[in-house]
GROMACS .gro file of C-alpha atoms in nm:
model
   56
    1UNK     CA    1   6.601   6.558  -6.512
    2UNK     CA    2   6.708   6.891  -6.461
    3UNK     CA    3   6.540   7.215  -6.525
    4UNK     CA    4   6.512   7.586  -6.436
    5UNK     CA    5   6.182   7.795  -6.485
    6UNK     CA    6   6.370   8.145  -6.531
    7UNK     CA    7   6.585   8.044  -6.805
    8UNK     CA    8   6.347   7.789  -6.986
    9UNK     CA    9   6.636   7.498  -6.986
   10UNK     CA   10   6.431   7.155  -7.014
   11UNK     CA   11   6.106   7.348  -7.044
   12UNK     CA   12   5.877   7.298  -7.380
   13UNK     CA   13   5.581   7.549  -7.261
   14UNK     CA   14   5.456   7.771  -6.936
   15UNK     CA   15   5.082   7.879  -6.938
   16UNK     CA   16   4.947   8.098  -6.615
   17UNK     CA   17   4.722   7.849  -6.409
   18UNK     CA   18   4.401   8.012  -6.246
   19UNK     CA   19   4.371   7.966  -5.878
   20UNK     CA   20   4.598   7.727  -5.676
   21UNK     CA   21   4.630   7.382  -5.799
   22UNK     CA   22   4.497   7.134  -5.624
   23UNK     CA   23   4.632   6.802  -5.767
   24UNK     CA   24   4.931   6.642  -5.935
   25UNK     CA   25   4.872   6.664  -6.355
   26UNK     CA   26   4.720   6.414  -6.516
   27UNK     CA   27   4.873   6.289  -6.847
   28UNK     CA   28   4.611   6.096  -7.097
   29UNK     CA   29   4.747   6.067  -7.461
   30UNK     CA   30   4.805   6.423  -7.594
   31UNK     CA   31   4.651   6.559  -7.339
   32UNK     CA   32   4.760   6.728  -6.973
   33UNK     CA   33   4.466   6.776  -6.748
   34UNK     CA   34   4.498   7.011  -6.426
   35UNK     CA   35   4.260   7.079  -6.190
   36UNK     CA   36   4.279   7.407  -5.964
   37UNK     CA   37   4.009   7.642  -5.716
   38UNK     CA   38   4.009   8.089  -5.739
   39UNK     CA   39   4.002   8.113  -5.377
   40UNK     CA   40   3.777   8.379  -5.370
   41UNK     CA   41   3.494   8.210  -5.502
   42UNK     CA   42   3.573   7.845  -5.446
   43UNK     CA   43   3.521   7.745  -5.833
   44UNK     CA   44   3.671   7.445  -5.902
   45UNK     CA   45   3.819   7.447  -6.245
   46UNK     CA   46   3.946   7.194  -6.515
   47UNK     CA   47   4.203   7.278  -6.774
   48UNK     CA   48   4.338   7.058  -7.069
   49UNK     CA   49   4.662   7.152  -7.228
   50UNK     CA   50   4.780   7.055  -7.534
   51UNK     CA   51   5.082   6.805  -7.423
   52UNK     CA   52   5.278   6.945  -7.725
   53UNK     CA   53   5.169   7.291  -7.772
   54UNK     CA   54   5.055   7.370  -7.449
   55UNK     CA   55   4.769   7.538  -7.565
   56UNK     CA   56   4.394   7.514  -7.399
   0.00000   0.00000   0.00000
């Protein structure tokens, strides 16, 4: 599959991530589930996406 993240070719949504990511996605039904840490602070945090919309 080919895609580039500066022109958008192959890409259906971006959404800023907080912190580094710390895992590979996890894909249940609609859903995408990431998991990521502020390194500041060390919270641990767990976002679901919207598989189609990308919204949180």
């Amino acid at each position: 599959v080919v895609w580039d993240g500066e022109s958008g070719q192959n890409i259906a949504w971006k959404i800023p991530v907080p912190g580094s990511g710390h895992s590979s996605p996890v894909i249940w039904q609609d859903r995408v589930f990431l998991t990521s840490c502020k390194e500041k602070t060390q919270e641990r945090l767990l976002t679901c996406i919207d598989r189609h919309s990308g919204k949180t």
